[in-house]
mmCIF file with all atom_site columns, C-alpha atoms in Angstrom:
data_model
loop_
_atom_site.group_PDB
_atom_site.id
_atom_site.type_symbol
_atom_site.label_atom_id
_atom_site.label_alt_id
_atom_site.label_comp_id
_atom_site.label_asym_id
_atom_site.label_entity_id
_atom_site.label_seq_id
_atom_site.pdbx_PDB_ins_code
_atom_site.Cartn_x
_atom_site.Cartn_y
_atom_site.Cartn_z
_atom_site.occupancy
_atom_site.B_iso_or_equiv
_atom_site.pdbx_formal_charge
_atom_site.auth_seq_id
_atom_site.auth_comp_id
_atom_site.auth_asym_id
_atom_site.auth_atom_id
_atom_site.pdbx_PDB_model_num
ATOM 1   C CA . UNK A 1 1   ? -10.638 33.824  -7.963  1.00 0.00 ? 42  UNK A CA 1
ATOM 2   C CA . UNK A 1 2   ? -13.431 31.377  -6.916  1.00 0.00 ? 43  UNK A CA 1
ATOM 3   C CA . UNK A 1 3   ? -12.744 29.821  -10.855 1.00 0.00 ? 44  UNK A CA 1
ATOM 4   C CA . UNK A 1 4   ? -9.388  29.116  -9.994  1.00 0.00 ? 45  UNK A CA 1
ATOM 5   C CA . UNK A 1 5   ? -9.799  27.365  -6.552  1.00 0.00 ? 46  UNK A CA 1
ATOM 6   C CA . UNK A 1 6   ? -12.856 25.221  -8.301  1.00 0.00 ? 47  UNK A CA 1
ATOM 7   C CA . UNK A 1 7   ? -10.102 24.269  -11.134 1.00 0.00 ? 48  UNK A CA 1
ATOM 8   C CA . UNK A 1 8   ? -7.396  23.629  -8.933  1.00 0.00 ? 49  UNK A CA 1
ATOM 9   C CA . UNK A 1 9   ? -9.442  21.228  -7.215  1.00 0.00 ? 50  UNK A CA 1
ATOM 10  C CA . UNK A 1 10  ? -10.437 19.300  -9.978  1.00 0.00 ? 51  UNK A CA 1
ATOM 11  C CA . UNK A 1 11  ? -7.445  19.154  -11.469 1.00 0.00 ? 52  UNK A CA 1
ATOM 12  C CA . UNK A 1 12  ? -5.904  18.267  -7.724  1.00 0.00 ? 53  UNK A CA 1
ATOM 13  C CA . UNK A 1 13  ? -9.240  15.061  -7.865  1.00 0.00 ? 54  UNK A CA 1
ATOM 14  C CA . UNK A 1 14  ? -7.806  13.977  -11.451 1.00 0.00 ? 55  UNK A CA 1
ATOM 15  C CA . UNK A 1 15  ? -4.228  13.747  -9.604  1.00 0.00 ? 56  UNK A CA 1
ATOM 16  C CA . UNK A 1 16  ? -5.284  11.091  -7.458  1.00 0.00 ? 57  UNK A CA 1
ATOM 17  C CA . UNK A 1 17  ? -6.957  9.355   -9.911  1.00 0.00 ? 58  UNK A CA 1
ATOM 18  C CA . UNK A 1 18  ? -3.583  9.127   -12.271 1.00 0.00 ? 59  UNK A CA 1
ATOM 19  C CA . UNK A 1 19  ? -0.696  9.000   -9.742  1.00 0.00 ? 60  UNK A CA 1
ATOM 20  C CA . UNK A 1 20  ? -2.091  5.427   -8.730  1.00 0.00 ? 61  UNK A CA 1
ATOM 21  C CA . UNK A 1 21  ? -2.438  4.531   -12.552 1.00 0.00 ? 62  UNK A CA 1
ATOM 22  C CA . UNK A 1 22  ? 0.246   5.686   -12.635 1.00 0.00 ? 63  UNK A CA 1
ATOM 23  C CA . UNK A 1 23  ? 2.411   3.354   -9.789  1.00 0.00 ? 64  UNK A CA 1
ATOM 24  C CA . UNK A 1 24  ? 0.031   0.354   -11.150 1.00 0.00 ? 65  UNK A CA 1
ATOM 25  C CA . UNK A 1 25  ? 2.147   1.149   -14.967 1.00 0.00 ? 66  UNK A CA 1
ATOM 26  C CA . UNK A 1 26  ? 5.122   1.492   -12.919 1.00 0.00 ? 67  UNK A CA 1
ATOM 27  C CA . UNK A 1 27  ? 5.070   -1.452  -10.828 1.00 0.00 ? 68  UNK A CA 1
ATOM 28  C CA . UNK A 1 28  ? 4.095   -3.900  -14.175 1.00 0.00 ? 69  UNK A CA 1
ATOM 29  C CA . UNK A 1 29  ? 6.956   -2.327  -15.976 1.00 0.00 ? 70  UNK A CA 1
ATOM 30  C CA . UNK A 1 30  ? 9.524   -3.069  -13.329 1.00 0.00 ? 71  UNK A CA 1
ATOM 31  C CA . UNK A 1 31  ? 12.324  -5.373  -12.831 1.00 0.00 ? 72  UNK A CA 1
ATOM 32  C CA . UNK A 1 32  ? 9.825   -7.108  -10.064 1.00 0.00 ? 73  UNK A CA 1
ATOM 33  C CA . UNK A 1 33  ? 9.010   -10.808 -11.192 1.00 0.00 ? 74  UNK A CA 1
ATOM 34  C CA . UNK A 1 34  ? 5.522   -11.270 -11.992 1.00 0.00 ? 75  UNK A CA 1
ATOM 35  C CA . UNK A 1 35  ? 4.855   -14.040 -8.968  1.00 0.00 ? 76  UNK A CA 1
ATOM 36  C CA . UNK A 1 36  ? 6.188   -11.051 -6.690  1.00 0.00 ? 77  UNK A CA 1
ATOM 37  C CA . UNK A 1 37  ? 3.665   -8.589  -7.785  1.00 0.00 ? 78  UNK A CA 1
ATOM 38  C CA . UNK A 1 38  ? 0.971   -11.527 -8.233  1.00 0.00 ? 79  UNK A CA 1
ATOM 39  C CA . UNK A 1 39  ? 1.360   -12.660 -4.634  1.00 0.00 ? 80  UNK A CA 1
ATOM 40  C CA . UNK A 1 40  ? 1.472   -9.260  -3.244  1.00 0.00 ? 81  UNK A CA 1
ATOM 41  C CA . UNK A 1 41  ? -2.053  -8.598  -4.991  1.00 0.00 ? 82  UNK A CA 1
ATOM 42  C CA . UNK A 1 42  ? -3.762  -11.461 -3.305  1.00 0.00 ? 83  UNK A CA 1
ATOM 43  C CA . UNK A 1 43  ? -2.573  -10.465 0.240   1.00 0.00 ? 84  UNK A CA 1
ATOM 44  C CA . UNK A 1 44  ? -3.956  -7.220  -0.550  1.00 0.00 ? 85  UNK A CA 1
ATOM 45  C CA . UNK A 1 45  ? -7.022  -9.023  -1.902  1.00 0.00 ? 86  UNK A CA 1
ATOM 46  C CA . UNK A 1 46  ? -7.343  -10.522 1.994   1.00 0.00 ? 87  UNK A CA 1
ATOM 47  C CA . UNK A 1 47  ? -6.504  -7.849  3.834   1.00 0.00 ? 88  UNK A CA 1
ATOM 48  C CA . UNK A 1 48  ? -9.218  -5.442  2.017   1.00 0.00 ? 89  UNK A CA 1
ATOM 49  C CA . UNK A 1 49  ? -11.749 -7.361  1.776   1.00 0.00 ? 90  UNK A CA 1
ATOM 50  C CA . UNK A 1 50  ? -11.710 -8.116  5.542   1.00 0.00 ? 91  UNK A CA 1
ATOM 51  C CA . UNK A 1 51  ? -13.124 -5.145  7.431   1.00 0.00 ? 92  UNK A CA 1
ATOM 52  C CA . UNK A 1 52  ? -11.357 -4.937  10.202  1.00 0.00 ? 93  UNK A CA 1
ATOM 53  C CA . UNK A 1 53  ? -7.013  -4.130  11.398  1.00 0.00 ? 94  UNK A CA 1
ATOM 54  C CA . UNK A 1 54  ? -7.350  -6.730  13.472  1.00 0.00 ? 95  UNK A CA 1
ATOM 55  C CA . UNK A 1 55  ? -4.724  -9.923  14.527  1.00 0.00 ? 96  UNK A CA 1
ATOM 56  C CA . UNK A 1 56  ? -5.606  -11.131 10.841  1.00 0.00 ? 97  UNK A CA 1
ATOM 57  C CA . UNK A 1 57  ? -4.403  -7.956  9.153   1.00 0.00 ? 98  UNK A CA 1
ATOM 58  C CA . UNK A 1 58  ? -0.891  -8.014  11.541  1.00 0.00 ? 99  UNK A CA 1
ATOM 59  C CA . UNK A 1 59  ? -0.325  -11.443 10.182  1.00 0.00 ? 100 UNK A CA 1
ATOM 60  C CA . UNK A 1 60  ? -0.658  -10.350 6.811   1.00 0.00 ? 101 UNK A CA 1
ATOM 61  C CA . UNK A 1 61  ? 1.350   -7.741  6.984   1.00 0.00 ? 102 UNK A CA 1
ATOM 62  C CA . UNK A 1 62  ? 3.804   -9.928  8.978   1.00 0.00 ? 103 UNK A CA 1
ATOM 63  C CA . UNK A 1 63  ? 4.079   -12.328 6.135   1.00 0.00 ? 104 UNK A CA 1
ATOM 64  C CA . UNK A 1 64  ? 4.085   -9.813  3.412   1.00 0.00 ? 105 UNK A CA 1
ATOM 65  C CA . UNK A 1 65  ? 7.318   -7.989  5.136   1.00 0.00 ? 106 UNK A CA 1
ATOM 66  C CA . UNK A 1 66  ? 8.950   -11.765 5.623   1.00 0.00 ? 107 UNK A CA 1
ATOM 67  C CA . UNK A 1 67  ? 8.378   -12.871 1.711   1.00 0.00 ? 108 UNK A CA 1
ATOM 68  C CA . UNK A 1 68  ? 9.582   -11.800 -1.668  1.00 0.00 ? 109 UNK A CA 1
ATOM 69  C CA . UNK A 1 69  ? 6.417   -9.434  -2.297  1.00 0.00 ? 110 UNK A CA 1
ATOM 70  C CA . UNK A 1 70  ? 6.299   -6.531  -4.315  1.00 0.00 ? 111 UNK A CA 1
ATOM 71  C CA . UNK A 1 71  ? 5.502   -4.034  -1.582  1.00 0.00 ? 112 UNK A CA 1
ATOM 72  C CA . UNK A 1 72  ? 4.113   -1.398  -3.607  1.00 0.00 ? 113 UNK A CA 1
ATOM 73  C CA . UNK A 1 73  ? 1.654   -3.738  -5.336  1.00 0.00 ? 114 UNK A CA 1
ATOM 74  C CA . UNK A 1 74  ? 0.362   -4.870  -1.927  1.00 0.00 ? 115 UNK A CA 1
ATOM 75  C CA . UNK A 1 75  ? -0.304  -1.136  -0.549  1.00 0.00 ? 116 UNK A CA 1
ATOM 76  C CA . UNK A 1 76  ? -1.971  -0.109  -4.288  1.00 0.00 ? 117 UNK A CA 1
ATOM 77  C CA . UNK A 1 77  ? -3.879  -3.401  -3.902  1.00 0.00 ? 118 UNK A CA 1
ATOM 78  C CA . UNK A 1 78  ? -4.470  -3.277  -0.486  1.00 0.00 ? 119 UNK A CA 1
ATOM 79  C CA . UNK A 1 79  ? -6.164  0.635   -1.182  1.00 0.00 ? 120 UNK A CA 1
ATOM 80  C CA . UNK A 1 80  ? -8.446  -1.035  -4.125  1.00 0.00 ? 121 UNK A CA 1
ATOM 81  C CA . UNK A 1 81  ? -9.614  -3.956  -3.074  1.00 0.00 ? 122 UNK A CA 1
ATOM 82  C CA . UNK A 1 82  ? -10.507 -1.842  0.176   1.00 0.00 ? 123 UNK A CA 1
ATOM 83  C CA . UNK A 1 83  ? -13.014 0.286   -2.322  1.00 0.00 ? 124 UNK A CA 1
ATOM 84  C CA . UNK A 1 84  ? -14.059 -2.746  -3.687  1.00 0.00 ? 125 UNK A CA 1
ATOM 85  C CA . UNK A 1 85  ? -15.213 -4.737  -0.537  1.00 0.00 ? 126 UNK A CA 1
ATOM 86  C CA . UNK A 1 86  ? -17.513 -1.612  0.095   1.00 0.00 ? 127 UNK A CA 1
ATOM 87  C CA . UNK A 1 87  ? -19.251 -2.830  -2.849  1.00 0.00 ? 128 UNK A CA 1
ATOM 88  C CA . UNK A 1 88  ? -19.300 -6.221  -1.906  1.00 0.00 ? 129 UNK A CA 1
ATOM 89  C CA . UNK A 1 89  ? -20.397 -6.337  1.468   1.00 0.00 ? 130 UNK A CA 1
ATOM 90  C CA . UNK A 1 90  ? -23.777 -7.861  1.065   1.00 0.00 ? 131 UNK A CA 1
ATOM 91  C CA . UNK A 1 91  ? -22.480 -11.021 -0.498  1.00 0.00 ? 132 UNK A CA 1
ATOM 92  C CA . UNK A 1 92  ? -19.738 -10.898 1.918   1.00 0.00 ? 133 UNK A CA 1
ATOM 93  C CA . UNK A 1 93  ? -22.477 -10.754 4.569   1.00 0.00 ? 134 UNK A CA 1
ATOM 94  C CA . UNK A 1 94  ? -24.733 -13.719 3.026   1.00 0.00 ? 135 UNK A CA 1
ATOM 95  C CA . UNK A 1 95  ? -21.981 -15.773 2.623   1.00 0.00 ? 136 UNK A CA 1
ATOM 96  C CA . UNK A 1 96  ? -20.794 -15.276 6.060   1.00 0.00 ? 137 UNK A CA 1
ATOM 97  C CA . UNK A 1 97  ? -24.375 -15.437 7.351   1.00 0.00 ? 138 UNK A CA 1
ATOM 98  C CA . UNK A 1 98  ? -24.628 -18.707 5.799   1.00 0.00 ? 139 UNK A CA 1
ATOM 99  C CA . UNK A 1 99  ? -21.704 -20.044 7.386   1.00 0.00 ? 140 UNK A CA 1
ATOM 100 C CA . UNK A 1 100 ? -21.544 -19.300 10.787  1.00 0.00 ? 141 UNK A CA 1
ATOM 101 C CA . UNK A 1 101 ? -25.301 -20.110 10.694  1.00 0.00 ? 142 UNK A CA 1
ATOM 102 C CA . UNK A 1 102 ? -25.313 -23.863 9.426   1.00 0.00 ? 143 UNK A CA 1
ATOM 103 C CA . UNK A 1 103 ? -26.390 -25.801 12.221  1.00 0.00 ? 144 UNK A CA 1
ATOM 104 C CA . UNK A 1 104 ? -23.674 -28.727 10.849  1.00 0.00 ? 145 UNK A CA 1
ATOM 105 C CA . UNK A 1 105 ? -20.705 -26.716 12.225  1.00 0.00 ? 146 UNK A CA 1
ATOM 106 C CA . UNK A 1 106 ? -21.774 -24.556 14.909  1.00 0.00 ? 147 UNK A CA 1
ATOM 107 C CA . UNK A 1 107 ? -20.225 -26.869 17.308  1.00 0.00 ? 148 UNK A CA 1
ATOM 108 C CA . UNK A 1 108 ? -17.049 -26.135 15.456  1.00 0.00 ? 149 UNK A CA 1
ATOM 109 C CA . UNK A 1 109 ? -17.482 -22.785 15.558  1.00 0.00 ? 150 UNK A CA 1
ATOM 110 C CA . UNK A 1 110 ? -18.418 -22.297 19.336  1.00 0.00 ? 151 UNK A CA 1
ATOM 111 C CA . UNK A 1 111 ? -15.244 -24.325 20.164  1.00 0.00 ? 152 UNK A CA 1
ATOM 112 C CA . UNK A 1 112 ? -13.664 -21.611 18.121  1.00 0.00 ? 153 UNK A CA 1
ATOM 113 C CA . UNK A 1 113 ? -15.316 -18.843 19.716  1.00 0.00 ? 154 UNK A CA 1
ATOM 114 C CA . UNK A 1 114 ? -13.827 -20.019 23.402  1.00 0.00 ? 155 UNK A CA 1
ATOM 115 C CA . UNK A 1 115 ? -10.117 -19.812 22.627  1.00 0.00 ? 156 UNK A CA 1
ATOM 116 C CA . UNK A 1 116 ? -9.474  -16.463 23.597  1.00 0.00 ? 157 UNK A CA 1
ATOM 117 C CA . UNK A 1 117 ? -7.024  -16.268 20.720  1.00 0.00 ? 158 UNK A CA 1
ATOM 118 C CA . UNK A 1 118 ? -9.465  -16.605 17.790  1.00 0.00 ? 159 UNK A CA 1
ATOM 119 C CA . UNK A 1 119 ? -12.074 -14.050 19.423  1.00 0.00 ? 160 UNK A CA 1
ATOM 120 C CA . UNK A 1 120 ? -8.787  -11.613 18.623  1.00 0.00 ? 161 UNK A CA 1
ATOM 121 C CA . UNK A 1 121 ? -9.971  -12.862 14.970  1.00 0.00 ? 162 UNK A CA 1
ATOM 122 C CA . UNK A 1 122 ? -13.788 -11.627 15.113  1.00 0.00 ? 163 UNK A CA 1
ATOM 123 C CA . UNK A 1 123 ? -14.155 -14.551 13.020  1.00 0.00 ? 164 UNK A CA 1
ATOM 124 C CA . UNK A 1 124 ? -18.243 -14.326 14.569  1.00 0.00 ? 165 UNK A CA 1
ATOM 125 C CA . UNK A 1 125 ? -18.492 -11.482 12.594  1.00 0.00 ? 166 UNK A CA 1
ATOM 126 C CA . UNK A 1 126 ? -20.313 -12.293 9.175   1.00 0.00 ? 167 UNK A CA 1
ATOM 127 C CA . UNK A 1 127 ? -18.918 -9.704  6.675   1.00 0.00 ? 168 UNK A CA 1
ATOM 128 C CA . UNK A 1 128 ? -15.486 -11.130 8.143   1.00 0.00 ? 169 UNK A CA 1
ATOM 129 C CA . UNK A 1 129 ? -16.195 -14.290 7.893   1.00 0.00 ? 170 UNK A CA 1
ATOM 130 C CA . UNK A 1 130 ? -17.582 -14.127 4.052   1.00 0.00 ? 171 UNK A CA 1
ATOM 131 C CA . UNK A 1 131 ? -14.865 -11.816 3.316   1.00 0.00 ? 172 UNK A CA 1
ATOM 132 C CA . UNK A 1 132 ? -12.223 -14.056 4.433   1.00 0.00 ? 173 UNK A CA 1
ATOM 133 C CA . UNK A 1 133 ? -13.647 -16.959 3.084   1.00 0.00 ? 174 UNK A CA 1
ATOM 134 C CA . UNK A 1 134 ? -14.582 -16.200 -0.375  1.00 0.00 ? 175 UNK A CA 1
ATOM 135 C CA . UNK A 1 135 ? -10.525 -14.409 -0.478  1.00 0.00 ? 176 UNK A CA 1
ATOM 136 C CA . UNK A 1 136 ? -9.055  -17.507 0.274   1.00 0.00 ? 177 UNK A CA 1
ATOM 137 C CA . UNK A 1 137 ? -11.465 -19.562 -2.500  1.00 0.00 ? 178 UNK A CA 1
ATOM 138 C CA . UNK A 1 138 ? -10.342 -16.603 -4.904  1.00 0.00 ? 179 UNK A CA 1
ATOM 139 C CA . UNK A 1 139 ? -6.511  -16.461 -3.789  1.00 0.00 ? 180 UNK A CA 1
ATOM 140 C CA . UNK A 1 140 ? -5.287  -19.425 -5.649  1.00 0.00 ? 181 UNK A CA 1
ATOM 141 C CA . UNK A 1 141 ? -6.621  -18.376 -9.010  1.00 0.00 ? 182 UNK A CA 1
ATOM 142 C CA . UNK A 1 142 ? -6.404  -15.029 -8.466  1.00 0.00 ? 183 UNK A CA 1
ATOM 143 C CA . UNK A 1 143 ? -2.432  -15.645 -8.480  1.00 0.00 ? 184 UNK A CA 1
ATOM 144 C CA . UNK A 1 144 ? -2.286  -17.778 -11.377 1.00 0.00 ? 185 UNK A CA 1
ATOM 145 C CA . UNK A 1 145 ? -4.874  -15.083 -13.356 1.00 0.00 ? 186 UNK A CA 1
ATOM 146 C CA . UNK A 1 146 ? -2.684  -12.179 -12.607 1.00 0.00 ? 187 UNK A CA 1
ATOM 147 C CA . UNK A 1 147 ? 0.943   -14.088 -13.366 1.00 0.00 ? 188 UNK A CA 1
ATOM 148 C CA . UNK A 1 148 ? -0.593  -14.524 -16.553 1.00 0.00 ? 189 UNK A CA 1
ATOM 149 C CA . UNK A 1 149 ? -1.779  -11.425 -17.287 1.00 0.00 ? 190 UNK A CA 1
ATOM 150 C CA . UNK A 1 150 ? 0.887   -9.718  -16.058 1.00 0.00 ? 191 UNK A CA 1
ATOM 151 C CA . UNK A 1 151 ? 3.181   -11.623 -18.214 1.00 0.00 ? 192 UNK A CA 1
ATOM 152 C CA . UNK A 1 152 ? 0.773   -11.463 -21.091 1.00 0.00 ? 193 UNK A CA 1
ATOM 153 C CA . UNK A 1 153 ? 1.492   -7.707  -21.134 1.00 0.00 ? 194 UNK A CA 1
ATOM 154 C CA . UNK A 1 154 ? 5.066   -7.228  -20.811 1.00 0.00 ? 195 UNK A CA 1
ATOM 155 C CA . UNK A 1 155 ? 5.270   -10.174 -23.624 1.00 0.00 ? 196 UNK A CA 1
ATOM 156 C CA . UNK A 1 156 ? 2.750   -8.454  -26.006 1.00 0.00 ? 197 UNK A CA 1
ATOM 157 C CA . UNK A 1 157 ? 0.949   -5.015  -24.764 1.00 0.00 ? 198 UNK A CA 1
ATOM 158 C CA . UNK A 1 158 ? 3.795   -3.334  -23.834 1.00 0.00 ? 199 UNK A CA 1
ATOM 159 C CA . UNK A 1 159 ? 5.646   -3.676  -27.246 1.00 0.00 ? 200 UNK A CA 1
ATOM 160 C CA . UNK A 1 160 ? 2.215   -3.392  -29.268 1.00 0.00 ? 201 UNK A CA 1
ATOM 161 C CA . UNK A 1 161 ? 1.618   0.140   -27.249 1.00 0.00 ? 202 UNK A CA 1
ATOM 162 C CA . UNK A 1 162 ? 4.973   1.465   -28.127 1.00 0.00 ? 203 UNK A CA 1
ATOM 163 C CA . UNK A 1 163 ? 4.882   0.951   -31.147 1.00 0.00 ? 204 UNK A CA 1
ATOM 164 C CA . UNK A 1 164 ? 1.401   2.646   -31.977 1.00 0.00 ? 205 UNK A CA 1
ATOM 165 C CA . UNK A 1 165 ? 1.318   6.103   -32.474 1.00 0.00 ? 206 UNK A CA 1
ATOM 166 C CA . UNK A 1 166 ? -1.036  6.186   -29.977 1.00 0.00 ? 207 UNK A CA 1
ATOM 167 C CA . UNK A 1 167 ? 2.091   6.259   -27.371 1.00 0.00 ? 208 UNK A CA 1
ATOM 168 C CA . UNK A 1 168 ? 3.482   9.055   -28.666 1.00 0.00 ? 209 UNK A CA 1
ATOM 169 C CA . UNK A 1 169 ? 0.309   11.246  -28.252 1.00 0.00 ? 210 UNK A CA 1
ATOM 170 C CA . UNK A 1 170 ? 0.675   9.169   -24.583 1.00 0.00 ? 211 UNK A CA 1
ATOM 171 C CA . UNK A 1 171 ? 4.146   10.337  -23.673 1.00 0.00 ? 212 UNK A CA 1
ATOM 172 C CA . UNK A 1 172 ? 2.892   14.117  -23.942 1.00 0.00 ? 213 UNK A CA 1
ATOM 173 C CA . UNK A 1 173 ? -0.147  13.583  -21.147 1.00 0.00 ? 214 UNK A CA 1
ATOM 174 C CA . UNK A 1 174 ? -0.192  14.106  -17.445 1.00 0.00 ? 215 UNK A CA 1
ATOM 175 C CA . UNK A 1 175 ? -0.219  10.567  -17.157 1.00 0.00 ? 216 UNK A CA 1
ATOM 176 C CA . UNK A 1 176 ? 3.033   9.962   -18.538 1.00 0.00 ? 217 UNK A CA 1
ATOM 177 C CA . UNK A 1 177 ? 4.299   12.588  -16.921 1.00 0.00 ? 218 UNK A CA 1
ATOM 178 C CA . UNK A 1 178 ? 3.005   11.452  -13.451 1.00 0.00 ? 219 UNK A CA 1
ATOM 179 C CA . UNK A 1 179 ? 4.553   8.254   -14.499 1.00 0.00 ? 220 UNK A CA 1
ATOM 180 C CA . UNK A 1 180 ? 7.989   9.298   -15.639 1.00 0.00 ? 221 UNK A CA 1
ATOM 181 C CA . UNK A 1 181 ? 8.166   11.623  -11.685 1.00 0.00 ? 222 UNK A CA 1
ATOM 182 C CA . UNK A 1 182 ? 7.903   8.073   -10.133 1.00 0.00 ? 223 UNK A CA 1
ATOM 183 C CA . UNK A 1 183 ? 10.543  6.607   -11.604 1.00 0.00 ? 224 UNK A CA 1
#
């Protein structure tokens, strides 16, 4: 009996770790145009790597609901680059360290600091203020990186994989399966 919980478990933990391969396949092999799901991946990019659901994340979400984004990329996104800031905190934290401490624009930044409206921001913050910095220098080619890649595999990965033999073995796996439920 205690076997059979412990295996249900684990094959309950491998679950979550293919259902969201599983959307990520989905959502490159649909109808959505590759800009869509590009642009939806770097507002996710900003919104997890800033730590907080603050005024910032509202207007994200805000302007995610108002343009042509692939919703489902943004939410996948949103949930991975979330793990990934955990890993990148310290350079988030240097980098906002550095910048809120450089004694050429801490005028600018206590002018900041008294419009009520910006506190909302907790732009004082330095793992927000790295965060959100370094997304915005990586937004730009971020987008351009993942239209490209995106189209580089509907163009040529997605014929070359079914066409191996490898797919067929593919089609009979959980993953494909998981895949196939979504859809």
């Amino acid at each position: 009996m205690r076997s059979d919980s412990l295996l249900f478990t684990r094959l309950k933990g491998k679950d979550a770790m293919i259902k969201p391969l599983a959307s990520f396949l989905k959502i490159l092999n649909s109808e959505a145009s590759p800009g869509q799901i590009s642009l939806a991946l770097c507002f996710s990019m900003v919104a997890g790597f800033t730590p907080f659901f603050g005024l910032l994340t509202l207007c994200l979400l805000f302007l995610v609901l108002v343009l042509k984004v692939n919703l489902s990329a943004f939410f996948l996104g949103w949930g991975l680059f979330t793990a990934l800031a955990f890993l990148l905190d310290p350079l988030f934290h240097g980098a906002g360290f550095w910048l809120l401490s450089h004694p050429g624009i801490e005028g600018f930044w206590t002018s900041l600091y008294n419009m009520p409206v910006l506190r909302l921001i907790r732009f004082n913050n330095t793992v927000f203020m790295g965060s959100f910095v370094i997304s915005l220098l990586l937004f730009i080619p971020l987008f351009f990186m993942l239209q490209f890649l995106i189209k580089k595999y509907r163009s040529q990965f997605m014929d070359w994989i079914q066409k191996t033999r490898i797919a067929q073995i593919i089609k009979g796996t959980k993953i494909f399966m998981a895949y196939k439920s979504l859809g």
